[in-house]
């Protein structure tokens, strides 16, 4: 007896509907990337490639409707790949292509160069990354592949796999870049899941109408409920889950609401051989595009090679010290180090040194839990030596073409009485510390909470803000005076604790002490830090040779200053007004994590990955429920799908009795459990009247358990996570 349990026939879908549906699903998965990469050329390229792939699939399938699927499907795939190649060539490297369409060897080489550039931009950039041509190349090619895969899956009615792929692609930028949760996307994706599953239910010729529609409806409702109920619980910007409060540092100066969080945690501890704890740096930013300061791009070398030669020599005095640092409460791809680091010991994993700014970073390691020692050498010129030196000797990125006039005007006005570059910078520092007020809330209330040129202009008028405003304004004003300047992001000096490590005082640095400050390059001396932020940190103040010479104070001073300043306060920041700035990873935004919503985010992503298993278990539960009432068709179909899941043959022409005999003989399945299943199928297929078969669920479970128990553990896990019966089309 042949397997006669085929479900009611479905109408075979035309090529237009699946093509449009696949294109829509792909475009929905593209949307979240606009929060990680600024919209621009790449959005046009990605959209155009998706449309080209969809139109190619529709037209080829229309032209080959009479051709067998075994021939038509490979033809469609090959032509879609060719169409995507032509489209990407025309849009991205048309100048190197034959007639602007056919790629050449030069086209391939140029794409390789741009892909390498895009990797560098991702590694060194900050979300949202600029939508450059290299990023357009990367994303255009990536979404060409995604568009082809989704089109092929939808056309073959493998909608569950299409749902998983679009969900993983869409959620990736939120998990990787820690960007805000896009609630609108979650809702739209839930609707798209409903549409895809409905399409699969209508055109799945292997599932009964009732069970397929029930599976589609139930799964869709779960997706919508997850978007609407769990979505509001997700963090606005979160990082990977930890076992307690944890900070995630990203590379920018846009701090926003994170700086106004009242809570603080211990970020790290340190001990030092110097008289006072140093400032710690994690990144420098010198590229300013008018809106955002971006991390410096610099060559990296293996950490064992060190940081290169010192920028100063005799007669500039050098102060050497060691600092041991233990990272406790933040996560970053950069290690906090004092300036100027010369050697690191005790680090684990692959870390790289950046000689240009003497920072440490990694493409694969995390700073959390690191415990290491830094050898430090600091230049300590006398007041006469630094006054004799001039700011320069370093080529820096130019300023944007147009800046608000107030920036240059005030720079000239404040420094008018100074006769050398150092005194000009000290005049700026004292002016900021004496004439401005520190406030985390005022920039928000006045609408200039940022580091763009317009925000700086408003800050100079309002004269109130926090460290990023002071550092950004100081840097731009120094640039208008033709001085090489950059912004450093890191930590203020820590406060002493009652603990000791080998008789040395242990200093504690909290998340409240994240900070940013400017530094200017002097010829034959190197980078010299300044502290313009009112009431915070230690202002720079070099001492005359007659008074002992050297660096009296400042962000990288070897000892604290006792000299009076014109600012309201020169005390180190361990007070209640501490600057809750974000630095590190490149310089910026710090998020204090609540593990609960972070875990919800990760569990939500896992739920998407477990969707095939959920659908399969739901289908099995529906069939077992019907088998319990004596439904032979449901019971036999579940047995057939289980055979496919475990990788056993289930030919449709095989009779129920022959299949049962084969399972009993070759697989050792209990013949007594198979007997009522075979008998009920034969009665359902041939008998004029169908006696009640009784409970078929119990023997069916015996058979299923036997088949699953025969699998080794890896195969069992794969069968559960990716049940082949959901992705295999049978006649």
PDB file of N, CA and C in Angstrom, residues 583-648:
ATOM      1  N   UNK A 583      34.428  57.363  28.292  1.00  0.00           N
ATOM      2  CA  UNK A 583      35.584  57.353  27.484  1.00  0.00           C
ATOM      3  C   UNK A 583      35.948  55.984  27.105  1.00  0.00           C
ATOM      4  N   UNK A 584      37.002  55.742  26.612  1.00  0.00           N
ATOM      5  CA  UNK A 584      37.463  54.486  26.329  1.00  0.00           C
ATOM      6  C   UNK A 584      37.147  54.039  25.018  1.00  0.00           C
ATOM      7  N   UNK A 585      36.946  52.849  24.807  1.00  0.00           N
ATOM      8  CA  UNK A 585      36.822  52.241  23.546  1.00  0.00           C
ATOM      9  C   UNK A 585      37.137  53.169  22.504  1.00  0.00           C
ATOM     10  N   UNK A 586      37.335  54.212  22.480  1.00  0.00           N
ATOM     11  CA  UNK A 586      37.624  55.213  21.567  1.00  0.00           C
ATOM     12  C   UNK A 586      37.231  56.436  22.148  1.00  0.00           C
ATOM     13  N   UNK A 587      36.630  56.495  23.142  1.00  0.00           N
ATOM     14  CA  UNK A 587      36.422  57.743  23.654  1.00  0.00           C
ATOM     15  C   UNK A 587      35.093  58.056  24.060  1.00  0.00           C
ATOM     16  N   UNK A 588      34.152  57.336  24.455  1.00  0.00           N
ATOM     17  CA  UNK A 588      32.923  57.974  24.697  1.00  0.00           C
ATOM     18  C   UNK A 588      31.930  57.271  25.492  1.00  0.00           C
ATOM     19  N   UNK A 589      30.773  57.082  24.942  1.00  0.00           N
ATOM     20  CA  UNK A 589      29.577  56.889  25.704  1.00  0.00           C
ATOM     21  C   UNK A 589      29.648  55.680  26.585  1.00  0.00           C
ATOM     22  N   UNK A 590      29.335  55.908  27.834  1.00  0.00           N
ATOM     23  CA  UNK A 590      29.341  54.868  28.838  1.00  0.00           C
ATOM     24  C   UNK A 590      27.916  54.533  29.209  1.00  0.00           C
ATOM     25  N   UNK A 591      27.616  53.234  29.243  1.00  0.00           N
ATOM     26  CA  UNK A 591      26.282  52.836  29.663  1.00  0.00           C
ATOM     27  C   UNK A 591      26.398  51.992  30.921  1.00  0.00           C
ATOM     28  N   UNK A 592      25.628  52.302  31.928  1.00  0.00           N
ATOM     29  CA  UNK A 592      25.541  51.472  33.109  1.00  0.00           C
ATOM     30  C   UNK A 592      24.461  50.434  32.876  1.00  0.00           C
ATOM     31  N   UNK A 593      24.836  49.184  32.956  1.00  0.00           N
ATOM     32  CA  UNK A 593      23.941  48.122  32.521  1.00  0.00           C
ATOM     33  C   UNK A 593      23.110  47.562  33.663  1.00  0.00           C
ATOM     34  N   UNK A 594      21.868  47.378  33.407  1.00  0.00           N
ATOM     35  CA  UNK A 594      20.998  46.602  34.267  1.00  0.00           C
ATOM     36  C   UNK A 594      20.927  45.212  33.653  1.00  0.00           C
ATOM     37  N   UNK A 595      21.449  44.171  34.328  1.00  0.00           N
ATOM     38  CA  UNK A 595      21.514  42.853  33.700  1.00  0.00           C
ATOM     39  C   UNK A 595      20.164  42.321  33.243  1.00  0.00           C
ATOM     40  N   UNK A 596      19.081  42.691  33.909  1.00  0.00           N
ATOM     41  CA  UNK A 596      17.777  42.120  33.543  1.00  0.00           C
ATOM     42  C   UNK A 596      17.363  42.439  32.119  1.00  0.00           C
ATOM     43  N   UNK A 597      17.294  43.722  31.709  1.00  0.00           N
ATOM     44  CA  UNK A 597      16.905  43.967  30.328  1.00  0.00           C
ATOM     45  C   UNK A 597      17.925  43.475  29.321  1.00  0.00           C
ATOM     46  N   UNK A 598      19.205  43.438  29.704  1.00  0.00           N
ATOM     47  CA  UNK A 598      20.210  42.922  28.781  1.00  0.00           C
ATOM     48  C   UNK A 598      19.964  41.439  28.524  1.00  0.00           C
ATOM     49  N   UNK A 599      19.668  40.708  29.597  1.00  0.00           N
ATOM     50  CA  UNK A 599      19.370  39.288  29.434  1.00  0.00           C
ATOM     51  C   UNK A 599      18.129  39.087  28.584  1.00  0.00           C
ATOM     52  N   UNK A 600      17.142  39.969  28.740  1.00  0.00           N
ATOM     53  CA  UNK A 600      15.945  39.871  27.909  1.00  0.00           C
ATOM     54  C   UNK A 600      16.305  40.040  26.435  1.00  0.00           C
ATOM     55  N   UNK A 601      17.227  40.967  26.145  1.00  0.00           N
ATOM     56  CA  UNK A 601      17.649  41.166  24.762  1.00  0.00           C
ATOM     57  C   UNK A 601      18.275  39.903  24.201  1.00  0.00           C
ATOM     58  N   UNK A 602      19.206  39.324  24.949  1.00  0.00           N
ATOM     59  CA  UNK A 602      19.887  38.128  24.466  1.00  0.00           C
ATOM     60  C   UNK A 602      18.912  36.963  24.344  1.00  0.00           C
ATOM     61  N   UNK A 603      18.029  36.826  25.324  1.00  0.00           N
ATOM     62  CA  UNK A 603      17.045  35.742  25.251  1.00  0.00           C
ATOM     63  C   UNK A 603      16.112  35.928  24.064  1.00  0.00           C
ATOM     64  N   UNK A 604      15.797  37.183  23.738  1.00  0.00           N
ATOM     65  CA  UNK A 604      14.978  37.432  22.552  1.00  0.00           C
ATOM     66  C   UNK A 604      15.669  36.979  21.290  1.00  0.00           C
ATOM     67  N   UNK A 605      16.977  37.255  21.197  1.00  0.00           N
ATOM     68  CA  UNK A 605      17.733  36.797  20.026  1.00  0.00           C
ATOM     69  C   UNK A 605      17.784  35.276  19.971  1.00  0.00           C
ATOM     70  N   UNK A 606      17.955  34.636  21.140  1.00  0.00           N
ATOM     71  CA  UNK A 606      17.960  33.167  21.167  1.00  0.00           C
ATOM     72  C   UNK A 606      16.607  32.607  20.758  1.00  0.00           C
ATOM     73  N   UNK A 607      15.539  33.311  21.137  1.00  0.00           N
ATOM     74  CA  UNK A 607      14.207  32.842  20.755  1.00  0.00           C
ATOM     75  C   UNK A 607      14.043  32.811  19.240  1.00  0.00           C
ATOM     76  N   UNK A 608      14.624  33.813  18.572  1.00  0.00           N
ATOM     77  CA  UNK A 608      14.566  33.815  17.106  1.00  0.00           C
ATOM     78  C   UNK A 608      15.316  32.617  16.543  1.00  0.00           C
ATOM     79  N   UNK A 609      16.501  32.330  17.111  1.00  0.00           N
ATOM     80  CA  UNK A 609      17.286  31.199  16.627  1.00  0.00           C
ATOM     81  C   UNK A 609      16.595  29.866  16.915  1.00  0.00           C
ATOM     82  N   UNK A 610      15.806  29.839  17.986  1.00  0.00           N
ATOM     83  CA  UNK A 610      15.110  28.593  18.344  1.00  0.00           C
ATOM     84  C   UNK A 610      13.745  28.479  17.679  1.00  0.00           C
ATOM     85  N   UNK A 611      13.420  29.426  16.806  1.00  0.00           N
ATOM     86  CA  UNK A 611      12.110  29.403  16.160  1.00  0.00           C
ATOM     87  C   UNK A 611      11.831  28.105  15.401  1.00  0.00           C
ATOM     88  N   UNK A 612      12.785  27.551  14.606  1.00  0.00           N
ATOM     89  CA  UNK A 612      12.497  26.276  13.933  1.00  0.00           C
ATOM     90  C   UNK A 612      12.118  25.164  14.912  1.00  0.00           C
ATOM     91  N   UNK A 613      12.848  25.084  16.042  1.00  0.00           N
ATOM     92  CA  UNK A 613      12.518  24.054  17.026  1.00  0.00           C
ATOM     93  C   UNK A 613      11.128  24.285  17.607  1.00  0.00           C
ATOM     94  N   UNK A 614      10.773  25.555  17.843  1.00  0.00           N
ATOM     95  CA  UNK A 614       9.450  25.875  18.376  1.00  0.00           C
ATOM     96  C   UNK A 614       8.350  25.462  17.403  1.00  0.00           C
ATOM     97  N   UNK A 615       8.540  25.794  16.126  1.00  0.00           N
ATOM     98  CA  UNK A 615       7.535  25.433  15.121  1.00  0.00           C
ATOM     99  C   UNK A 615       7.404  23.921  15.013  1.00  0.00           C
ATOM    100  N   UNK A 616       8.553  23.238  15.043  1.00  0.00           N
ATOM    101  CA  UNK A 616       8.503  21.767  14.916  1.00  0.00           C
ATOM    102  C   UNK A 616       7.806  21.135  16.114  1.00  0.00           C
ATOM    103  N   UNK A 617       8.102  21.618  17.308  1.00  0.00           N
ATOM    104  CA  UNK A 617       7.450  21.058  18.490  1.00  0.00           C
ATOM    105  C   UNK A 617       5.957  21.351  18.493  1.00  0.00           C
ATOM    106  N   UNK A 618       5.575  22.535  18.014  1.00  0.00           N
ATOM    107  CA  UNK A 618       4.158  22.865  17.941  1.00  0.00           C
ATOM    108  C   UNK A 618       3.446  21.952  16.946  1.00  0.00           C
ATOM    109  N   UNK A 619       4.084  21.742  15.800  1.00  0.00           N
ATOM    110  CA  UNK A 619       3.482  20.841  14.803  1.00  0.00           C
ATOM    111  C   UNK A 619       3.344  19.435  15.364  1.00  0.00           C
ATOM    112  N   UNK A 620       4.371  18.981  16.080  1.00  0.00           N
ATOM    113  CA  UNK A 620       4.314  17.636  16.674  1.00  0.00           C
ATOM    114  C   UNK A 620       3.208  17.556  17.718  1.00  0.00           C
ATOM    115  N   UNK A 621       3.065  18.610  18.532  1.00  0.00           N
ATOM    116  CA  UNK A 621       2.024  18.594  19.563  1.00  0.00           C
ATOM    117  C   UNK A 621       0.634  18.540  18.934  1.00  0.00           C
ATOM    118  N   UNK A 622       0.425  19.296  17.840  1.00  0.00           N
ATOM    119  CA  UNK A 622      -0.875  19.275  17.163  1.00  0.00           C
ATOM    120  C   UNK A 622      -1.172  17.885  16.631  1.00  0.00           C
ATOM    121  N   UNK A 623      -0.165  17.273  16.003  1.00  0.00           N
ATOM    122  CA  UNK A 623      -0.391  15.939  15.424  1.00  0.00           C
ATOM    123  C   UNK A 623      -0.604  14.884  16.497  1.00  0.00           C
ATOM    124  N   UNK A 624       0.149  14.979  17.587  1.00  0.00           N
ATOM    125  CA  UNK A 624      -0.051  14.012  18.667  1.00  0.00           C
ATOM    126  C   UNK A 624      -1.442  14.158  19.273  1.00  0.00           C
ATOM    127  N   UNK A 625      -1.895  15.408  19.371  1.00  0.00           N
ATOM    128  CA  UNK A 625      -3.245  15.606  19.885  1.00  0.00           C
ATOM    129  C   UNK A 625      -4.292  14.964  18.985  1.00  0.00           C
ATOM    130  N   UNK A 626      -4.100  15.081  17.679  1.00  0.00           N
ATOM    131  CA  UNK A 626      -5.059  14.467  16.753  1.00  0.00           C
ATOM    132  C   UNK A 626      -4.896  12.953  16.727  1.00  0.00           C
ATOM    133  N   UNK A 627      -3.639  12.471  16.893  1.00  0.00           N
ATOM    134  CA  UNK A 627      -3.419  11.026  16.940  1.00  0.00           C
ATOM    135  C   UNK A 627      -4.088  10.413  18.160  1.00  0.00           C
ATOM    136  N   UNK A 628      -4.142  11.195  19.225  1.00  0.00           N
ATOM    137  CA  UNK A 628      -4.777  10.690  20.447  1.00  0.00           C
ATOM    138  C   UNK A 628      -6.263  10.394  20.221  1.00  0.00           C
ATOM    139  N   UNK A 629      -6.860  11.079  19.250  1.00  0.00           N
ATOM    140  CA  UNK A 629      -8.281  10.851  18.928  1.00  0.00           C
ATOM    141  C   UNK A 629      -8.457   9.824  17.823  1.00  0.00           C
ATOM    142  N   UNK A 630      -7.328   9.198  17.368  1.00  0.00           N
ATOM    143  CA  UNK A 630      -7.424   8.164  16.358  1.00  0.00           C
ATOM    144  C   UNK A 630      -7.169   8.625  14.941  1.00  0.00           C
ATOM    145  N   UNK A 631      -6.613   9.839  14.737  1.00  0.00           N
ATOM    146  CA  UNK A 631      -6.350  10.357  13.388  1.00  0.00           C
ATOM    147  C   UNK A 631      -5.105   9.678  12.828  1.00  0.00           C
ATOM    148  N   UNK A 632      -5.305   8.717  11.907  1.00  0.00           N
ATOM    149  CA  UNK A 632      -4.195   7.953  11.354  1.00  0.00           C
ATOM    150  C   UNK A 632      -3.307   8.803  10.458  1.00  0.00           C
ATOM    151  N   UNK A 633      -3.922   9.735   9.708  1.00  0.00           N
ATOM    152  CA  UNK A 633      -3.143  10.582   8.802  1.00  0.00           C
ATOM    153  C   UNK A 633      -2.151  11.435   9.592  1.00  0.00           C
ATOM    154  N   UNK A 634      -2.611  12.069  10.666  1.00  0.00           N
ATOM    155  CA  UNK A 634      -1.735  12.902  11.476  1.00  0.00           C
ATOM    156  C   UNK A 634      -0.615  12.077  12.101  1.00  0.00           C
ATOM    157  N   UNK A 635      -0.933  10.880  12.594  1.00  0.00           N
ATOM    158  CA  UNK A 635       0.070  10.034  13.227  1.00  0.00           C
ATOM    159  C   UNK A 635       1.139   9.603  12.226  1.00  0.00           C
ATOM    160  N   UNK A 636       0.687   9.165  11.039  1.00  0.00           N
ATOM    161  CA  UNK A 636       1.661   8.688  10.049  1.00  0.00           C
ATOM    162  C   UNK A 636       2.515   9.833   9.501  1.00  0.00           C
ATOM    163  N   UNK A 637       1.911  11.000   9.341  1.00  0.00           N
ATOM    164  CA  UNK A 637       2.690  12.142   8.856  1.00  0.00           C
ATOM    165  C   UNK A 637       3.748  12.549   9.886  1.00  0.00           C
ATOM    166  N   UNK A 638       3.436  12.477  11.171  1.00  0.00           N
ATOM    167  CA  UNK A 638       4.420  12.786  12.200  1.00  0.00           C
ATOM    168  C   UNK A 638       5.558  11.776  12.187  1.00  0.00           C
ATOM    169  N   UNK A 639       5.225  10.509  11.977  1.00  0.00           N
ATOM    170  CA  UNK A 639       6.268   9.494  11.884  1.00  0.00           C
ATOM    171  C   UNK A 639       7.172   9.766  10.682  1.00  0.00           C
ATOM    172  N   UNK A 640       6.569  10.126   9.552  1.00  0.00           N
ATOM    173  CA  UNK A 640       7.352  10.423   8.353  1.00  0.00           C
ATOM    174  C   UNK A 640       8.280  11.604   8.577  1.00  0.00           C
ATOM    175  N   UNK A 641       7.774  12.677   9.187  1.00  0.00           N
ATOM    176  CA  UNK A 641       8.617  13.843   9.440  1.00  0.00           C
ATOM    177  C   UNK A 641       9.739  13.528  10.426  1.00  0.00           C
ATOM    178  N   UNK A 642       9.470  12.673  11.407  1.00  0.00           N
ATOM    179  CA  UNK A 642      10.517  12.287  12.350  1.00  0.00           C
ATOM    180  C   UNK A 642      11.628  11.529  11.649  1.00  0.00           C
ATOM    181  N   UNK A 643      11.263  10.654  10.706  1.00  0.00           N
ATOM    182  CA  UNK A 643      12.282   9.945   9.928  1.00  0.00           C
ATOM    183  C   UNK A 643      13.159  10.932   9.161  1.00  0.00           C
ATOM    184  N   UNK A 644      12.538  11.957   8.575  1.00  0.00           N
ATOM    185  CA  UNK A 644      13.306  12.968   7.842  1.00  0.00           C
ATOM    186  C   UNK A 644      14.211  13.744   8.800  1.00  0.00           C
ATOM    187  N   UNK A 645      13.699  14.086   9.984  1.00  0.00           N
ATOM    188  CA  UNK A 645      14.492  14.826  10.961  1.00  0.00           C
ATOM    189  C   UNK A 645      15.754  14.061  11.360  1.00  0.00           C
ATOM    190  N   UNK A 646      15.640  12.748  11.570  1.00  0.00           N
ATOM    191  CA  UNK A 646      16.786  11.960  12.037  1.00  0.00           C
ATOM    192  C   UNK A 646      17.654  11.466  10.893  1.00  0.00           C
ATOM    193  N   UNK A 647      17.283  11.807   9.653  1.00  0.00           N
ATOM    194  CA  UNK A 647      18.117  11.471   8.509  1.00  0.00           C
ATOM    195  C   UNK A 647      17.877  10.100   7.923  1.00  0.00           C
ATOM    196  N   UNK A 648      16.700   9.516   8.171  1.00  0.00           N
ATOM    197  CA  UNK A 648      16.366   8.212   7.594  1.00  0.00           C
ATOM    198  C   UNK A 648      15.501   8.386   6.361  1.00  0.00           C
TER     199      UNK A 648
END
